[in-house]
Tab-separated table of C-alpha atoms and ligand atoms in Angstrom:
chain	number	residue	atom	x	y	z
A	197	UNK	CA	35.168	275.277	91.867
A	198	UNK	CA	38.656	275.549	93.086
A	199	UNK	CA	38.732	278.991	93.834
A	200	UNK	CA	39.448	279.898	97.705
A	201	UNK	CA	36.451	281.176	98.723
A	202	UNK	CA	33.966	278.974	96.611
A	203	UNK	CA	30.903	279.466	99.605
A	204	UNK	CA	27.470	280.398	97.827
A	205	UNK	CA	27.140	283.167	100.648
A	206	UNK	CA	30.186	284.787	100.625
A	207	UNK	CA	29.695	286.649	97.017
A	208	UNK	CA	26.264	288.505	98.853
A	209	UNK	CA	29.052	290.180	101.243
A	210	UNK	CA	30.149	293.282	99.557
A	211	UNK	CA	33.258	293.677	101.786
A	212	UNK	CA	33.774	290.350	101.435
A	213	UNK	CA	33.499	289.189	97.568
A	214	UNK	CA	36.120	291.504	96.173
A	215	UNK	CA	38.532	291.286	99.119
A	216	UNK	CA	40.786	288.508	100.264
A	217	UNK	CA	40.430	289.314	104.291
A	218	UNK	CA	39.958	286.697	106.003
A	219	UNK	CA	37.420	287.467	108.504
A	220	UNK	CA	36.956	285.487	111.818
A	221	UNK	CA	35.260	288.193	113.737
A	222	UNK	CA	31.498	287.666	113.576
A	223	UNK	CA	31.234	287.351	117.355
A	224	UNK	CA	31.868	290.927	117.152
A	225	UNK	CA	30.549	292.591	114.594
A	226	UNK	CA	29.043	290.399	111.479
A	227	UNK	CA	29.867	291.591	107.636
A	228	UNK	CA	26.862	292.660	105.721
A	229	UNK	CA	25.184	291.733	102.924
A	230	UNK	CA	24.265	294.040	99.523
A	231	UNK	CA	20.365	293.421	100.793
A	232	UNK	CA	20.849	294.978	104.396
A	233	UNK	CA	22.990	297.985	102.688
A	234	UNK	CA	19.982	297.868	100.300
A	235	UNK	CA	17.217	298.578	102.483
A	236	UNK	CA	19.435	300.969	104.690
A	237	UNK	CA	19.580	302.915	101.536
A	238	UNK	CA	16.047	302.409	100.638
A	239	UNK	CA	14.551	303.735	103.920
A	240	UNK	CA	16.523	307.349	103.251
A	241	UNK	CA	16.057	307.575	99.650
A	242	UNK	CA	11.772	306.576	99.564
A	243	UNK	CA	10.811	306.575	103.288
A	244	UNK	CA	12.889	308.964	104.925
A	245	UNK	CA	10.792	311.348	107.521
A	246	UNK	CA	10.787	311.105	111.004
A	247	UNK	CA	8.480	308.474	112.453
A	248	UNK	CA	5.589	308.942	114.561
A	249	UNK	CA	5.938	312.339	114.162
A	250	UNK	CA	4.168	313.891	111.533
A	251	UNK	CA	0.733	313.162	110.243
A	252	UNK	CA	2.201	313.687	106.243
A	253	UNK	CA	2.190	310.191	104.164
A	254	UNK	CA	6.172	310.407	104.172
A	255	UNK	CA	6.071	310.389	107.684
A	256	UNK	CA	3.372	307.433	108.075
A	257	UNK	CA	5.063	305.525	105.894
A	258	UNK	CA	8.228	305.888	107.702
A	259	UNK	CA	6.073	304.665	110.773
A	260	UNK	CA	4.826	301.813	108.986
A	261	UNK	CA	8.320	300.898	108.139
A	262	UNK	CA	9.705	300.974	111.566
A	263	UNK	CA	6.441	298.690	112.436
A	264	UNK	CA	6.792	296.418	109.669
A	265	UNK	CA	10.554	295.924	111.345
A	266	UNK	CA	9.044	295.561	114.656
A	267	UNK	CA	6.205	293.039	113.340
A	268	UNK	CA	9.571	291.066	111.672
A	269	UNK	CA	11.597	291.087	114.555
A	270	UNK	CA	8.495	289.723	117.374
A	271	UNK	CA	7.768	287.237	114.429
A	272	UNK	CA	11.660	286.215	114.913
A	273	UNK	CA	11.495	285.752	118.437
A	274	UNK	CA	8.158	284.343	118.256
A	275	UNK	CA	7.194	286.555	120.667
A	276	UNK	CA	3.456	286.135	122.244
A	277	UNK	CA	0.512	288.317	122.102
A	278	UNK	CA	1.525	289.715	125.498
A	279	UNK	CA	5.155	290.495	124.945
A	280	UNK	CA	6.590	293.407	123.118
A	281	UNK	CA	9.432	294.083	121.162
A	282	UNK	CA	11.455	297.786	122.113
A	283	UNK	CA	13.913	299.528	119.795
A	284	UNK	CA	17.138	300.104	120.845
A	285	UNK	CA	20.829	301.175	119.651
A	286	UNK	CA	22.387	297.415	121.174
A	287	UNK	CA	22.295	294.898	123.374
A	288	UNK	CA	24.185	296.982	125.804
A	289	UNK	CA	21.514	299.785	125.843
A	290	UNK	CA	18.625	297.111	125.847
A	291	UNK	CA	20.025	295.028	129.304
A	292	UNK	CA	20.788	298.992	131.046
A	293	UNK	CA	17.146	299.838	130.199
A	294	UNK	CA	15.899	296.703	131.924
A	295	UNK	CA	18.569	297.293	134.811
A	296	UNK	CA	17.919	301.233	134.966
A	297	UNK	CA	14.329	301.070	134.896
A	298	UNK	CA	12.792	297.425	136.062
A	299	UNK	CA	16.231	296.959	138.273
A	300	UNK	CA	15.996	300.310	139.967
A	301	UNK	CA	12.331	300.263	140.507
A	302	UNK	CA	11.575	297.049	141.642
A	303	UNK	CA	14.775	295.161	143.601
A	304	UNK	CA	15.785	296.002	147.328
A	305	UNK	CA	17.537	295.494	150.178
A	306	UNK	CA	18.143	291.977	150.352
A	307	UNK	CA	17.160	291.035	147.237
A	308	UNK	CA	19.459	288.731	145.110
A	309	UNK	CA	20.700	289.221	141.565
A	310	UNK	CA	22.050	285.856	140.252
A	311	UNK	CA	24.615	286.327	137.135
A	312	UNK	CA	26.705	284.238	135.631
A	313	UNK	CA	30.382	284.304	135.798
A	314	UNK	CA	30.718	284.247	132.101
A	315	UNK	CA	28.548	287.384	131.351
A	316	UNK	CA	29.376	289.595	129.056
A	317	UNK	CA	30.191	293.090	130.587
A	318	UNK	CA	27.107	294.452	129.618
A	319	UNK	CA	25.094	291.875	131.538
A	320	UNK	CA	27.299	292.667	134.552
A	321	UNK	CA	27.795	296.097	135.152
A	322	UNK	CA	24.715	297.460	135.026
A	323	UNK	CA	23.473	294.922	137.817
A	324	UNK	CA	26.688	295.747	139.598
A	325	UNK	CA	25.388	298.978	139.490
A	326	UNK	CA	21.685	298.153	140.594
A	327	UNK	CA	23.149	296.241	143.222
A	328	UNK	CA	24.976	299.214	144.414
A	329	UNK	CA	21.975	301.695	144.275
A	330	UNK	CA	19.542	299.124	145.828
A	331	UNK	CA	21.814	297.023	148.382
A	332	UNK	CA	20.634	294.263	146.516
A	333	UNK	CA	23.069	291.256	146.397
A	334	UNK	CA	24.510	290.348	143.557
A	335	UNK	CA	25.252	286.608	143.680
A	336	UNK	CA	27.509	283.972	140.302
A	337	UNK	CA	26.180	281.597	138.658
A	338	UNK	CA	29.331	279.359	138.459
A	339	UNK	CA	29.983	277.188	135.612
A	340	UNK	CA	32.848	274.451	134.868
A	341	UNK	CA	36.043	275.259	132.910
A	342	UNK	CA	34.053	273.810	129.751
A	343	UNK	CA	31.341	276.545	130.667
A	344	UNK	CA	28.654	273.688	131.918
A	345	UNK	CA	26.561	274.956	134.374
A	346	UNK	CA	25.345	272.166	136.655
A	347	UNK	CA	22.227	271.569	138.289
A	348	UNK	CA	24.346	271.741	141.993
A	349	UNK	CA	25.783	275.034	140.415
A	350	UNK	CA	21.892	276.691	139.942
A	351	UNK	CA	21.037	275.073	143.163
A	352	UNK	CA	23.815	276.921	144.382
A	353	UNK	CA	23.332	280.289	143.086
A	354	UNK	CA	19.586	280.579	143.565
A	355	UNK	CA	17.694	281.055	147.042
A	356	UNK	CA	14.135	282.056	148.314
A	357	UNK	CA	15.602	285.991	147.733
A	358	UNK	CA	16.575	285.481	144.111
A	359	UNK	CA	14.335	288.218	142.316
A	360	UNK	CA	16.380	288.384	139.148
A	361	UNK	CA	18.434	286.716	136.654
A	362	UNK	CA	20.752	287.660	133.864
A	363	UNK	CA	22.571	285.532	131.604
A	364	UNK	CA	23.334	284.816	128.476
A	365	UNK	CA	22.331	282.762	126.363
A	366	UNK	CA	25.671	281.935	124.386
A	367	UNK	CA	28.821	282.690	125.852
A	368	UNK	CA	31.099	285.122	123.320
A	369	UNK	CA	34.146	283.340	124.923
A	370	UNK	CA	33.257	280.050	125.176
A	371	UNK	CA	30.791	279.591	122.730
A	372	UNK	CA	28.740	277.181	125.227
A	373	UNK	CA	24.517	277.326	125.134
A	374	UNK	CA	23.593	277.967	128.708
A	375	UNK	CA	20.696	275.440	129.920
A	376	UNK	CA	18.236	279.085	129.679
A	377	UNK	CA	14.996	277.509	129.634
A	378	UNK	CA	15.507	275.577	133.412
A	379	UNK	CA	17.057	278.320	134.230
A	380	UNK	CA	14.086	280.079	133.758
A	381	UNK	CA	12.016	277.481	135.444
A	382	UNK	CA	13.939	277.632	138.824
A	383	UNK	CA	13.144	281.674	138.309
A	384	UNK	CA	9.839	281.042	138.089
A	385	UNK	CA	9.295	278.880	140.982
A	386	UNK	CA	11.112	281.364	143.208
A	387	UNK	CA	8.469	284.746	141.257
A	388	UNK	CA	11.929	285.953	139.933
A	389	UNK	CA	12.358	287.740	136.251
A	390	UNK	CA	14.854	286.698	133.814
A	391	UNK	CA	16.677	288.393	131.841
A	392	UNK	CA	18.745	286.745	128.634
A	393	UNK	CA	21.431	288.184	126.710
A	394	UNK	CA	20.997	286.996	123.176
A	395	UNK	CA	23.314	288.608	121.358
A	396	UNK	CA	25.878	285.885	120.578
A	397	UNK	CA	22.593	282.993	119.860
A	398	UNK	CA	20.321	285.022	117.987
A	399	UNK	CA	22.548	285.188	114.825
A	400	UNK	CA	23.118	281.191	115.056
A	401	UNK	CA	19.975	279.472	116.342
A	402	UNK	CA	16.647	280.314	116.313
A	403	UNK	CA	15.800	282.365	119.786
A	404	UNK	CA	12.070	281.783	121.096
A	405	UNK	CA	11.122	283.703	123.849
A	406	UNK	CA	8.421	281.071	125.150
A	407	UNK	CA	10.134	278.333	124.717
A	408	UNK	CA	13.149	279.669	126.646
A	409	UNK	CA	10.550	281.364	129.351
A	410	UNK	CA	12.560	285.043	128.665
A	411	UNK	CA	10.802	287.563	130.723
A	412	UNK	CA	13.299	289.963	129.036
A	413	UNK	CA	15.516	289.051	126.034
A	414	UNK	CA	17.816	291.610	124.298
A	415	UNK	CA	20.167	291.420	121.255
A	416	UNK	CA	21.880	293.602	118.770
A	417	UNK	CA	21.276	294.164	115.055
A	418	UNK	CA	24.863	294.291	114.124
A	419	UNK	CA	25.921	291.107	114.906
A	420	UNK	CA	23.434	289.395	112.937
A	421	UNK	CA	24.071	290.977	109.754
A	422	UNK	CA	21.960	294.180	110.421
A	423	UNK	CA	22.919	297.590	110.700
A	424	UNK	CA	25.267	299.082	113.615
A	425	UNK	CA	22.940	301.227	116.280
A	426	UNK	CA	20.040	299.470	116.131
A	427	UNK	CA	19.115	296.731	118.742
A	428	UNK	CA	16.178	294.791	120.715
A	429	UNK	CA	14.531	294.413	124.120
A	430	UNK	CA	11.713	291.957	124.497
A	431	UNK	CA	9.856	292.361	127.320
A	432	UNK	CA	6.883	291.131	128.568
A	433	UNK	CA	4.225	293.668	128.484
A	434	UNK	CA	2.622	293.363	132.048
A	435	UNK	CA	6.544	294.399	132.957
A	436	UNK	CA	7.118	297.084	130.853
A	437	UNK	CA	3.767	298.671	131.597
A	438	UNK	CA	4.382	298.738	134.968
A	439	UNK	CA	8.079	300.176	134.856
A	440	UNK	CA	9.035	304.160	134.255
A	441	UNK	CA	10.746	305.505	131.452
A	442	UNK	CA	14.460	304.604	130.910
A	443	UNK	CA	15.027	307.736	128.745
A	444	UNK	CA	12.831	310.337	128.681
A	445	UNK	CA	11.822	313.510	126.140
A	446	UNK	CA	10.274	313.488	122.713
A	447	UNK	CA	8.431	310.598	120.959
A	448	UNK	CA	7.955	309.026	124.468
A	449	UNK	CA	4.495	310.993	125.706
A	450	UNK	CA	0.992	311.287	124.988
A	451	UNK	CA	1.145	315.042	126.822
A	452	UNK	CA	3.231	317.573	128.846
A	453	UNK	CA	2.244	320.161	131.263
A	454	UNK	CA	5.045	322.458	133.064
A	455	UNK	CA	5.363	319.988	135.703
A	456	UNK	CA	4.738	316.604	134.474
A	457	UNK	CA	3.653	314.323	131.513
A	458	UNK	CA	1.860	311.278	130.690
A	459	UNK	CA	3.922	308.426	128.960
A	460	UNK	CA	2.988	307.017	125.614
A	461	UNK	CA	2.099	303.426	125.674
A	462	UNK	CA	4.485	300.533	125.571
A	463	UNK	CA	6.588	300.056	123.786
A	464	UNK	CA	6.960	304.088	122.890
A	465	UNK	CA	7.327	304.568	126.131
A	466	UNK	CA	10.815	302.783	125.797
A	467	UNK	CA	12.020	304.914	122.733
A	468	UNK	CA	12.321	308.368	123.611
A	469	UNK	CA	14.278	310.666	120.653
A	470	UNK	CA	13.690	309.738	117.215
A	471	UNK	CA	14.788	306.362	116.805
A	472	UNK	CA	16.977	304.311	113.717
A	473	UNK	CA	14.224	303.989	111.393
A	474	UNK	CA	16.908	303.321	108.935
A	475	UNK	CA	18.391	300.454	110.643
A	476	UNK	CA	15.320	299.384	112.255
A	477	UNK	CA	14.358	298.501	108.046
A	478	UNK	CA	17.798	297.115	107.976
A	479	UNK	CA	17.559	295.351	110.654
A	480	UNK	CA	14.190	293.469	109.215
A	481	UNK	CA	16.320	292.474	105.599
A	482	UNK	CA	18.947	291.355	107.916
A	483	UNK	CA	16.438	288.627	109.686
A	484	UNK	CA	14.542	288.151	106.216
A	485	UNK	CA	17.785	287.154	104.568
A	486	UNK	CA	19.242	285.085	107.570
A	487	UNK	CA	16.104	283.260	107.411
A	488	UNK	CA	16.198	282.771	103.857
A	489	UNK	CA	19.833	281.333	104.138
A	490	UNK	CA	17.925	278.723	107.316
A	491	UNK	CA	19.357	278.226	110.244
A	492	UNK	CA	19.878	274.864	109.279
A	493	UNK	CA	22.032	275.844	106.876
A	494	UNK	CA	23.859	278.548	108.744
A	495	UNK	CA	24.392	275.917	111.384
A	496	UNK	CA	25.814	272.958	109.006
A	497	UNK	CA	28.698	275.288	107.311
A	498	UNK	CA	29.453	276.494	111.302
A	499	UNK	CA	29.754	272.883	112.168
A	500	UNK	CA	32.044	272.096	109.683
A	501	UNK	CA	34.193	274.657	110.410
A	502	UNK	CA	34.082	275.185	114.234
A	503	UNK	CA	35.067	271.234	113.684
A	504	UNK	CA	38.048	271.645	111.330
A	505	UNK	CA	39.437	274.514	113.487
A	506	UNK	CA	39.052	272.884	116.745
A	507	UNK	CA	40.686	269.750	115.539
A	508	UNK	CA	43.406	271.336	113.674
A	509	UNK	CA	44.123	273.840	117.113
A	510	UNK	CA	44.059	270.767	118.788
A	511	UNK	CA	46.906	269.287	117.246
A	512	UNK	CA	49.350	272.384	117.175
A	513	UNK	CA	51.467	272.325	120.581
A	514	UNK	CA	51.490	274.982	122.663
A	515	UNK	CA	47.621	276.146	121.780
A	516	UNK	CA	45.043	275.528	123.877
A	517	UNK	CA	41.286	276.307	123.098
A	518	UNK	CA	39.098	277.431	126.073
A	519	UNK	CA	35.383	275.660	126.377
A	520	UNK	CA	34.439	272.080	125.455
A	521	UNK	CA	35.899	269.678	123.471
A	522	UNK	CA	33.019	269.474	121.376
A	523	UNK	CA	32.897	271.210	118.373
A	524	UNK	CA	28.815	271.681	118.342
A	525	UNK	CA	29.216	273.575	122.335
A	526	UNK	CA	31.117	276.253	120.523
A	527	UNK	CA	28.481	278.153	118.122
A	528	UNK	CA	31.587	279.402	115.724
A	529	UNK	CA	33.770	280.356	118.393
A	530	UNK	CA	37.059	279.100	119.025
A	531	UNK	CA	38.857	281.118	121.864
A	532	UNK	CA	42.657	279.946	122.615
A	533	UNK	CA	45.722	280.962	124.064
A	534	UNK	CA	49.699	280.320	122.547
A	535	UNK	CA	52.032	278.959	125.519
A	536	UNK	CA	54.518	281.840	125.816
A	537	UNK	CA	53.117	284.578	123.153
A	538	UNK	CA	50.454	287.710	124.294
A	539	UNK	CA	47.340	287.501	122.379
A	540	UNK	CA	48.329	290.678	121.324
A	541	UNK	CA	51.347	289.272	119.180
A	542	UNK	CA	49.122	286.421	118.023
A	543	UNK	CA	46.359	288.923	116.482
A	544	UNK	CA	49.228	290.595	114.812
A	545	UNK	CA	51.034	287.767	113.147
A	546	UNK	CA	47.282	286.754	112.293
A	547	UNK	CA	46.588	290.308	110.861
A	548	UNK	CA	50.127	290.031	108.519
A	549	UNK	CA	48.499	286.985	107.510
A	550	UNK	CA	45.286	288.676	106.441
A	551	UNK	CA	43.565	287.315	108.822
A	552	UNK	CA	41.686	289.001	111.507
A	553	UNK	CA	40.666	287.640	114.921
A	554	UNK	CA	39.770	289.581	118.554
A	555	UNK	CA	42.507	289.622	120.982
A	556	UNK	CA	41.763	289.965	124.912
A	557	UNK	CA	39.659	289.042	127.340
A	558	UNK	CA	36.206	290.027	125.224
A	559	UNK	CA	34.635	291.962	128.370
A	560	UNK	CA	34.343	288.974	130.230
A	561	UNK	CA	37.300	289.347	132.787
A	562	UNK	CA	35.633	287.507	135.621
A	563	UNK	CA	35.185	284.760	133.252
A	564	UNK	CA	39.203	284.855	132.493
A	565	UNK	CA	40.216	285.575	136.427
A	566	UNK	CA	37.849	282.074	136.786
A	567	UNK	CA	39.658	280.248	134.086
A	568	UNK	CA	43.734	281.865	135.512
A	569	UNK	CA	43.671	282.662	131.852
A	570	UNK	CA	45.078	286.507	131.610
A	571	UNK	CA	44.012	287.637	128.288
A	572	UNK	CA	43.000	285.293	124.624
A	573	UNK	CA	42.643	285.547	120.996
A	574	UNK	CA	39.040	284.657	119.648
A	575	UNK	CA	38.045	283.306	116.396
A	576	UNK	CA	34.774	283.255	115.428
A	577	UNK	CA	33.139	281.732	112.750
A	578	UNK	CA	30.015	282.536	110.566
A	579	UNK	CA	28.124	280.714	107.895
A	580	UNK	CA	30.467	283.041	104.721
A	581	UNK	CA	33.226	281.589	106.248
A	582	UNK	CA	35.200	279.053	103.923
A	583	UNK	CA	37.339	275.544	104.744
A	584	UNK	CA	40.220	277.664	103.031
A	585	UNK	CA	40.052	280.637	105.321
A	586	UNK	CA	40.092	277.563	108.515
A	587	UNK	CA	43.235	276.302	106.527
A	588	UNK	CA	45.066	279.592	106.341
A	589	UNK	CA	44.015	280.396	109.891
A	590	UNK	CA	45.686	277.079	110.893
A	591	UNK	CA	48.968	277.413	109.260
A	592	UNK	CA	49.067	280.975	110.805
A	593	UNK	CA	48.907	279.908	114.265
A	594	UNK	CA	51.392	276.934	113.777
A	595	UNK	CA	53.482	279.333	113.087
A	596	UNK	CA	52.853	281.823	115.171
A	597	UNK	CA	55.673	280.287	118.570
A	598	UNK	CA	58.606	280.641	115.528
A	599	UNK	CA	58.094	283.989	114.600
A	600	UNK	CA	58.504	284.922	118.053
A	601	UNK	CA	61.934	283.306	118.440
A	602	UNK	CA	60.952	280.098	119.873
A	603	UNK	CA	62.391	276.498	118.942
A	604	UNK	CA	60.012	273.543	118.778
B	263	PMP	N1	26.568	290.456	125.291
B	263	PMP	C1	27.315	289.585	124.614
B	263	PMP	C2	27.270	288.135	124.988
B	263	PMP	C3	28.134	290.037	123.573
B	263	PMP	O1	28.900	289.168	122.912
B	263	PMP	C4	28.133	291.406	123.238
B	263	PMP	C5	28.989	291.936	122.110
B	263	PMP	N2	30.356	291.640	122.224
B	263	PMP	C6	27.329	292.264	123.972
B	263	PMP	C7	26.556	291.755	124.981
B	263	PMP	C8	27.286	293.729	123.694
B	263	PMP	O2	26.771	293.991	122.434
B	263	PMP	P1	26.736	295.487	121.898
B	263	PMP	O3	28.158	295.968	121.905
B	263	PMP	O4	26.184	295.375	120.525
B	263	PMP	O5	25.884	296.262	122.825
């Protein structure tokens, strides 16, 4: 049909169906669909007790949903017999769990922590900060200006001290897949653990834990079409049993005397407090749904798009997109600057446009100090996204250096 947002998936977006925003945002925060908001709903009006609590049917069954979510979400990440899937609020909480508890715990003086320079901030600081307690050394994992990360560059980074890795497996600025699974292989030659941040792939592209050789993978609900406060930490379980409690108090013991306790098992050791039932069910619609759309499908209408905006930013002067030329290294996101005008003024002029885009340098700011690239607007791009929302986007930005007073 020939009406502007004719895409069979944007009509299951609530926000979305009724409204003409334009929404380029996904990279951080995904819209939702009526199932997710469904089941949210569902889980407080039929299951709602607290879990693992109570021995009352309400409350089992408000285990068993939590477990049912947990049974989706290892069957998602094909995660083996001996890994084990942990409840958190995000992706941030999930990668300070692993650095508070296995980071703390286990690294030393002398040790070496091996990030890459494109890391999110929440796959930085908190092995900034286990560097600091430990006087472990926290070494970059450069990459080029197109994000590749070469096999001199991991030769580079790594040594026989390496004990750790974190990095992600998508870049949320650049968009680029990072080469994870020999990553993972040079980790395991050297008896190092590795971490991956999957919070920009797992909405995309199917994550597998084996096949990428994650000894610890986290990711957050929200941006995959799930509720907001609940995320994911994989582990492997020979790790996690071996590690103390991130968070401790209720939910998180088998006993307590005055002076000490014994910890549940994993993972309940790992979710102390009563944790988002409610989102945890969301969260399982979320990956039911996303898997009902296919990845294959999710990843065709990205293509098409990431292609037409790329090629179309490409030819306005004055813009410049950050990452490969390539459409297919961008996974939806399209990250550029406008000679002369603050990303701050572009997101506006975008926003009178109806159109709304992230503005800034996305918590990667050793990423943008490596590029001499002060600050960006992002556009990101999911499968509800239309070829008429790419169109408006592009005549917004062409017009974005006259509306600030410049000539041609
Ligand atoms: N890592 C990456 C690569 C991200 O893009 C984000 C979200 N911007 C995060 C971590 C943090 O996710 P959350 O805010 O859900 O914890």
């Amino acid at each position: 049909t020939n009406h502007p947002y004719c895409n069979p998936y944007r009509r299951n977006f609530p926000l979305l169906a009724e409204n003409p925003l334009i929404y380029l945002d996904s990279a951080a925060t995904a819209q939702k669909p009526a199932c997710v908001l469904q089941a949210e709903r569902e889980f407080y009006e039929r299951y709602n007790a607290n879990p693992m609590r109570g021995f009352y049917a309400l409350s089992v069954e408000a285990t068993e949903r939590v477990e049912e979510a947990r049974k989706a979400v290892r069957r998602f990440l094909n995660a083996p017999p001996e890994g084990e899937v942990i409840f958190t609020r995000n992706t941030t909480e999930s990668l300070n769990l692993v650095a508070y508890s296995y980071g703390l715990s286990r690294l030393k003086a002398g040790d070496e922590i091996v990030v890459s320079i494109m890391e999110h901030h929440s796959n930085l600081l908190p092995w900034q900060m286990v560097a600091r307690q430990t006087g472990a050394r926290l070494k970059f994992l450069e990459c080029g200006a197109d994000g590749r990360i070469t096999q001199e560059r991991l030769n580079e980074a790594f040594s026989e001290r390496t004990k750790l890795v974190a990095v992600a497996h998508v870049s949320n600025v650049l968009g680029c897949e990072n080469p994870v699974a020999r990553i993972a292989a040079m980790a395991k030659e050297r008896g190092a653990v590795l971490v991956v941040d999957a919070a920009q792939s797992a909405p995309h592209m199917p994550v597998d834990v084996q096949a990428l050789g994650a000894d610890f993978l986290a990711f957050s609900g929200h941006k995959l079409m799930g509720p907001m406060g609940i995320g994911v930490l994989y582990g492997r379980r020979e790790l996690l049993e071996e590690m103390p409690p991130f968070l401790t108090g209720g939910e998180m013991i088998d006993s307590v005397t005055r002076t000490g306790a014994v910890f549940a098992p994993v993972p309940y050791k790992f979710e102390a407090g009563t944790v988002n039932a409610a989102g945890a069910w969301g969260l399982k619609e979320a990956i039911r749904y996303l898997e009902a759309v296919g990845f294959e499908a999710v990843h065709r209408q990205e293509l098409a798009l990431t292609t037409m905006a790329l090629e179309g930013l490409r030819q306005i002067p004055h813009v410049k997109v950050l990452g490969s030329e390539k459409a297919e290294e961008h996974c939806g996101i399209l990250t550029f600057t406008v000679d002369g005008v603050h990303p701050h003024d572009v997101s506006a002029i975008l926003d009178a446009d109806g159109i709304a885009v992230r503005a800034g340098n996305h918590c990667a700011q050793p990423l943008f100090d490596f590029l001499k690239v002060n600050a960006a607007t992002r556009a990101s791009i999911y499968f509800y996204n239309t070829q008429e929302e790419i169109a408006a986007l592009l005549r917004s930005v062409a017009g974005i250096r006259r509306k600030m007073g410049y000539g041609e």
